[in-house]
CSV table of C-alpha atoms and ligand atoms in Angstrom, one decimal:
chain,number,residue,atom,x,y,z
A,293,UNK,CA,6.7,110.2,63.5
A,294,UNK,CA,10.1,111.1,62.4
A,295,UNK,CA,12.7,108.8,61.2
A,296,UNK,CA,14.7,108.9,64.5
A,297,UNK,CA,11.4,108.7,66.6
A,298,UNK,CA,10.5,105.6,64.6
A,299,UNK,CA,14.0,103.9,65.4
A,300,UNK,CA,13.7,105.1,69.0
A,301,UNK,CA,10.5,103.3,69.4
A,302,UNK,CA,12.4,100.0,69.0
A,303,UNK,CA,14.9,100.8,71.5
A,304,UNK,CA,14.7,99.4,75.1
A,305,UNK,CA,17.2,99.4,77.9
A,306,UNK,CA,18.3,96.1,79.2
A,307,UNK,CA,20.6,95.3,82.0
A,308,UNK,CA,22.5,92.3,83.2
A,309,UNK,CA,23.3,91.7,86.8
A,310,UNK,CA,26.3,89.1,86.9
A,311,UNK,CA,28.5,88.2,89.6
A,312,UNK,CA,31.4,90.4,88.8
A,313,UNK,CA,29.9,93.1,86.8
A,314,UNK,CA,26.5,94.9,86.0
A,315,UNK,CA,26.3,95.7,82.4
A,316,UNK,CA,23.7,97.6,80.6
A,317,UNK,CA,23.0,99.0,76.9
A,318,UNK,CA,20.4,100.3,74.7
A,319,UNK,CA,18.9,97.4,72.5
A,320,UNK,CA,17.7,97.9,69.1
A,321,UNK,CA,15.1,95.3,69.0
A,322,UNK,CA,14.8,94.8,65.4
A,323,UNK,CA,18.5,93.7,65.2
A,324,UNK,CA,19.0,92.2,68.5
A,325,UNK,CA,22.0,94.5,68.9
A,326,UNK,CA,23.3,97.2,71.1
A,327,UNK,CA,23.1,100.8,69.8
A,328,UNK,CA,26.3,102.4,71.1
A,329,UNK,CA,28.7,101.2,73.9
A,330,UNK,CA,27.5,99.0,76.9
A,331,UNK,CA,28.0,100.4,80.4
A,332,UNK,CA,29.7,98.2,82.8
A,333,UNK,CA,30.0,98.9,86.7
A,334,UNK,CA,31.6,96.2,89.1
A,335,UNK,CA,28.9,94.5,91.1
A,336,UNK,CA,29.0,95.9,94.6
A,337,UNK,CA,30.0,93.6,97.7
A,338,UNK,CA,28.0,92.4,99.2
A,339,UNK,CA,25.7,92.0,96.1
A,340,UNK,CA,22.5,92.9,98.3
A,341,UNK,CA,19.4,94.4,97.1
A,342,UNK,CA,20.0,98.0,97.9
A,343,UNK,CA,23.7,98.5,96.6
A,344,UNK,CA,22.9,96.6,93.4
A,345,UNK,CA,19.7,98.4,92.6
A,346,UNK,CA,21.8,101.6,93.1
A,347,UNK,CA,24.2,100.5,90.5
A,348,UNK,CA,21.4,99.4,88.2
A,349,UNK,CA,19.9,102.9,88.5
A,350,UNK,CA,22.9,104.5,87.7
A,351,UNK,CA,23.6,102.5,84.5
A,352,UNK,CA,20.0,103.2,83.5
A,353,UNK,CA,20.4,107.1,84.4
A,354,UNK,CA,23.7,107.2,82.2
A,355,UNK,CA,22.0,105.2,79.1
A,356,UNK,CA,19.1,107.6,79.4
A,357,UNK,CA,21.1,110.5,79.0
A,358,UNK,CA,22.2,109.6,75.5
A,359,UNK,CA,20.5,111.0,72.5
A,360,UNK,CA,19.6,107.6,71.3
A,361,UNK,CA,17.6,106.6,74.6
A,362,UNK,CA,14.1,105.6,74.6
A,363,UNK,CA,11.9,107.8,76.8
A,364,UNK,CA,12.2,108.2,80.6
A,365,UNK,CA,8.9,106.5,81.5
A,366,UNK,CA,9.9,103.5,79.0
A,367,UNK,CA,10.2,100.0,80.9
A,368,UNK,CA,13.4,98.6,81.6
A,369,UNK,CA,14.4,94.6,81.6
A,370,UNK,CA,17.0,93.3,84.1
A,371,UNK,CA,18.3,90.0,84.4
A,372,UNK,CA,19.2,88.1,87.7
A,373,UNK,CA,21.3,85.2,88.4
A,374,UNK,CA,18.4,83.0,90.1
A,375,UNK,CA,14.8,81.9,89.9
A,376,UNK,CA,12.3,84.9,89.2
A,377,UNK,CA,8.9,83.8,89.5
A,378,UNK,CA,6.0,86.7,89.3
A,379,UNK,CA,8.6,89.2,90.0
A,380,UNK,CA,9.9,87.5,93.2
A,381,UNK,CA,13.4,86.0,93.5
A,382,UNK,CA,13.2,82.4,94.7
A,383,UNK,CA,16.8,81.4,94.8
A,384,UNK,CA,20.4,83.0,95.1
A,385,UNK,CA,22.9,80.2,94.5
A,386,UNK,CA,26.0,82.6,93.8
A,387,UNK,CA,24.7,85.8,95.1
A,388,UNK,CA,23.7,87.5,98.5
A,389,UNK,CA,21.0,85.2,100.2
A,390,UNK,CA,19.0,88.2,101.1
A,391,UNK,CA,17.7,88.3,97.7
A,392,UNK,CA,15.3,84.9,98.3
A,393,UNK,CA,11.7,85.8,98.5
A,394,UNK,CA,12.5,89.5,97.8
A,395,UNK,CA,10.1,91.3,95.4
A,396,UNK,CA,12.6,92.4,92.9
A,397,UNK,CA,10.3,93.9,90.4
A,398,UNK,CA,8.5,96.1,92.7
A,399,UNK,CA,11.8,97.3,94.4
A,400,UNK,CA,13.6,98.2,91.1
A,401,UNK,CA,10.4,99.7,89.8
A,402,UNK,CA,10.2,102.0,92.9
A,403,UNK,CA,13.9,102.6,92.8
A,404,UNK,CA,14.3,103.6,89.1
A,405,UNK,CA,11.0,105.4,89.0
A,406,UNK,CA,9.8,103.5,85.9
A,407,UNK,CA,8.7,100.1,85.1
A,408,UNK,CA,11.2,97.3,85.7
A,409,UNK,CA,10.6,93.8,84.8
A,410,UNK,CA,13.7,91.0,86.0
A,411,UNK,CA,14.2,87.8,84.2
A,412,UNK,CA,16.6,84.9,85.0
A,413,UNK,CA,19.8,85.7,83.4
A,414,UNK,CA,20.0,82.4,81.4
A,415,UNK,CA,16.3,82.6,80.3
A,416,UNK,CA,17.2,86.1,78.9
A,417,UNK,CA,20.3,84.7,77.0
A,418,UNK,CA,18.2,81.9,75.8
A,419,UNK,CA,15.3,84.0,74.5
A,420,UNK,CA,17.9,86.3,72.7
A,421,UNK,CA,19.6,83.4,71.2
A,422,UNK,CA,16.5,81.8,69.7
A,423,UNK,CA,15.2,85.2,68.4
A,424,UNK,CA,18.5,86.6,66.9
A,425,UNK,CA,21.1,84.2,67.4
A,426,UNK,CA,22.2,80.5,67.3
A,427,UNK,CA,18.6,79.1,67.6
A,428,UNK,CA,16.7,81.1,65.4
A,429,UNK,CA,14.3,79.3,63.3
A,430,UNK,CA,15.0,75.9,65.2
A,431,UNK,CA,11.7,74.0,65.9
A,432,UNK,CA,11.3,71.8,68.9
A,433,UNK,CA,13.3,72.0,72.3
A,434,UNK,CA,16.3,74.1,72.3
A,435,UNK,CA,18.6,74.1,75.6
A,436,UNK,CA,20.6,77.0,76.0
A,437,UNK,CA,23.3,76.2,78.7
A,438,UNK,CA,25.5,79.0,80.1
A,439,UNK,CA,28.8,78.3,81.6
A,440,UNK,CA,29.9,80.8,84.1
A,441,UNK,CA,30.3,81.1,87.8
A,442,UNK,CA,27.2,78.7,87.8
A,443,UNK,CA,25.5,76.7,85.2
A,444,UNK,CA,22.3,78.4,84.0
A,445,UNK,CA,20.0,77.0,81.5
A,446,UNK,CA,16.9,78.1,79.2
A,447,UNK,CA,14.4,75.6,77.9
A,448,UNK,CA,12.9,76.9,74.7
A,449,UNK,CA,10.3,75.0,72.7
A,450,UNK,CA,9.1,76.2,69.3
A,451,UNK,CA,10.3,79.5,70.1
A,452,UNK,CA,8.6,79.9,73.4
A,453,UNK,CA,10.7,80.0,76.7
A,454,UNK,CA,9.7,77.7,79.5
A,455,UNK,CA,10.9,79.8,82.2
A,456,UNK,CA,13.3,78.6,85.3
A,457,UNK,CA,14.3,75.6,84.1
A,458,UNK,CA,17.4,75.1,86.8
A,459,UNK,CA,19.3,72.4,84.9
A,460,UNK,CA,22.7,73.8,86.4
A,461,UNK,CA,21.4,72.1,89.8
A,462,UNK,CA,20.8,68.7,88.5
A,463,UNK,CA,22.8,66.2,90.8
A,464,UNK,CA,25.0,64.0,88.8
A,465,UNK,CA,27.3,61.5,90.6
A,466,UNK,CA,26.4,63.0,93.9
A,467,UNK,CA,27.3,66.4,93.0
A,468,UNK,CA,25.3,69.8,92.1
A,469,UNK,CA,26.2,69.7,88.2
A,470,UNK,CA,27.3,73.2,88.4
A,471,UNK,CA,30.0,72.7,91.2
A,472,UNK,CA,31.9,70.3,88.7
A,473,UNK,CA,31.2,71.5,85.1
A,474,UNK,CA,30.8,75.5,85.4
A,475,UNK,CA,33.6,77.7,83.8
A,476,UNK,CA,34.6,78.8,87.4
A,477,UNK,CA,34.8,75.1,88.6
A,478,UNK,CA,37.2,74.4,85.9
A,479,UNK,CA,39.4,77.4,87.0
A,480,UNK,CA,39.1,76.4,90.8
A,481,UNK,CA,40.2,73.1,90.0
A,482,UNK,CA,43.0,74.1,87.7
A,483,UNK,CA,42.2,71.5,84.9
A,484,UNK,CA,42.8,71.8,81.3
A,485,UNK,CA,40.4,71.4,78.3
A,486,UNK,CA,40.5,67.7,77.8
A,487,UNK,CA,39.5,67.1,81.5
A,488,UNK,CA,37.1,69.8,81.3
A,489,UNK,CA,35.5,68.3,78.2
A,490,UNK,CA,35.1,64.8,80.2
A,491,UNK,CA,33.0,66.7,83.0
A,492,UNK,CA,30.9,68.6,80.2
A,493,UNK,CA,30.5,65.2,78.5
A,494,UNK,CA,29.1,63.7,81.8
A,495,UNK,CA,26.8,66.6,81.9
A,496,UNK,CA,25.4,67.1,78.5
A,497,UNK,CA,24.9,63.2,78.0
A,498,UNK,CA,22.8,63.5,81.0
A,499,UNK,CA,20.7,66.3,80.0
A,500,UNK,CA,20.3,65.0,76.4
A,501,UNK,CA,18.9,61.7,77.9
A,502,UNK,CA,16.6,63.6,79.8
A,503,UNK,CA,15.2,65.9,77.4
A,504,UNK,CA,16.3,65.0,73.8
A,505,UNK,CA,16.7,68.4,72.5
A,506,UNK,CA,17.0,69.3,68.9
A,507,UNK,CA,19.9,71.6,69.7
A,508,UNK,CA,22.2,72.6,72.6
A,509,UNK,CA,23.6,76.2,72.4
A,510,UNK,CA,26.5,77.0,74.7
A,511,UNK,CA,26.6,80.3,76.4
A,512,UNK,CA,28.5,82.2,78.9
A,513,UNK,CA,32.2,83.6,78.9
A,514,UNK,CA,33.9,80.5,77.9
A,515,UNK,CA,31.8,80.1,74.8
A,516,UNK,CA,34.5,82.2,73.2
A,517,UNK,CA,36.6,79.1,73.8
A,518,UNK,CA,34.3,76.8,72.4
A,519,UNK,CA,36.7,75.2,70.0
A,520,UNK,CA,38.6,74.0,73.0
A,521,UNK,CA,36.1,71.7,74.1
A,522,UNK,CA,33.1,71.3,72.1
A,523,UNK,CA,34.7,69.3,69.4
A,524,UNK,CA,35.6,66.7,72.0
A,525,UNK,CA,32.2,66.2,73.1
A,526,UNK,CA,30.2,63.0,71.8
A,527,UNK,CA,26.5,63.7,71.6
A,528,UNK,CA,23.7,62.9,69.2
A,529,UNK,CA,22.5,66.5,69.7
A,530,UNK,CA,24.0,69.2,67.8
A,531,UNK,CA,26.0,71.5,70.1
A,532,UNK,CA,27.1,74.9,69.2
A,533,UNK,CA,28.3,78.0,70.8
A,534,UNK,CA,26.0,81.1,71.5
A,535,UNK,CA,26.2,83.9,68.9
A,536,UNK,CA,25.4,87.0,70.9
A,537,UNK,CA,28.3,86.3,73.4
A,538,UNK,CA,28.4,88.8,76.4
A,539,UNK,CA,25.4,90.9,75.0
A,540,UNK,CA,23.1,88.1,75.3
A,541,UNK,CA,21.7,88.8,78.7
A,542,UNK,CA,21.0,92.6,78.0
A,543,UNK,CA,19.5,91.9,74.6
A,544,UNK,CA,17.3,89.2,76.3
A,545,UNK,CA,16.3,91.3,79.1
A,546,UNK,CA,15.1,94.1,76.8
A,547,UNK,CA,13.4,91.8,74.7
A,548,UNK,CA,11.4,90.1,77.6
A,549,UNK,CA,10.2,93.5,79.0
A,550,UNK,CA,9.2,94.6,75.3
A,551,UNK,CA,6.9,91.6,74.6
A,552,UNK,CA,5.3,92.2,78.1
A,553,UNK,CA,4.6,95.8,77.4
A,554,UNK,CA,3.6,95.0,73.7
A,555,UNK,CA,6.3,97.2,72.3
A,556,UNK,CA,7.2,93.9,70.2
A,557,UNK,CA,5.8,90.6,69.3
B,1427,BGC,C1,21.3,79.6,89.2
B,1427,BGC,C2,20.5,80.2,87.8
B,1427,BGC,C3,21.3,81.1,87.1
B,1427,BGC,C4,22.8,80.5,86.9
B,1427,BGC,C5,23.6,81.1,86.0
B,1427,BGC,C6,22.7,79.1,88.9
B,1427,BGC,O1,23.4,79.0,90.0
B,1427,BGC,O2,20.7,78.8,90.0
B,1427,BGC,O3,19.4,80.6,88.2
B,1427,BGC,O4,20.9,81.3,85.8
B,1427,BGC,O5,23.4,80.2,88.1
B,1427,BGC,O6,23.9,82.6,86.7
């Protein structure tokens, strides 16, 4: 195997389906980093299965045309912002409801003409953070909470993901938590960091009480502004920002499919 072939064998394509953009990249699984730039296309409206699959196919095609790309037949990992059980979407809180009970793995595999495996977006971010980022080497329960359009969560124990923990939908004070404490809820309600941190305090204290984790990792777009609100929180659990920032979903999607196909451990 030549040096470049050897390198390529650890490269896997990952795609992250978000509410506003669909982003893809070639992931180097040894480093947990993207090789080259990511490709981003606006999420189509409505974000229904067919138009979304078209965009995913376009991104994968563009990446596959690169010199560094893995083989055309190699598996692709994709994230989705809802519950994914056995390749079927089971919820769609912030996306088109036509995804519910839709066989997403099968549909994308047919559409792309190569194996595709879909994973919940926060689960992907969680896997990436514990393997390569802020949760590396931490034993016990690590909770990765993403603050974005909704609240996503990944429950990881001793490095193993317990999939589909939907902690963004805990009912707190009579509300679905993500409708009060997501990044979008802060913008929608026009509140400052101090008021937002009060909402986060209520949320994280409750989650801490339920699970007593070793570590909280906060992801999503506003993890970039963590200095504004994390120091205001009083918890017994350490709480730190994610390290992979907006690449976590892409990296985690690639990692997940690579583990399933035994391309990596
Ligand atoms: C969904 C989760 C998702 C999160 C972040 C929530 O509304 O229920 O599955 O991970 O949003 O996108």
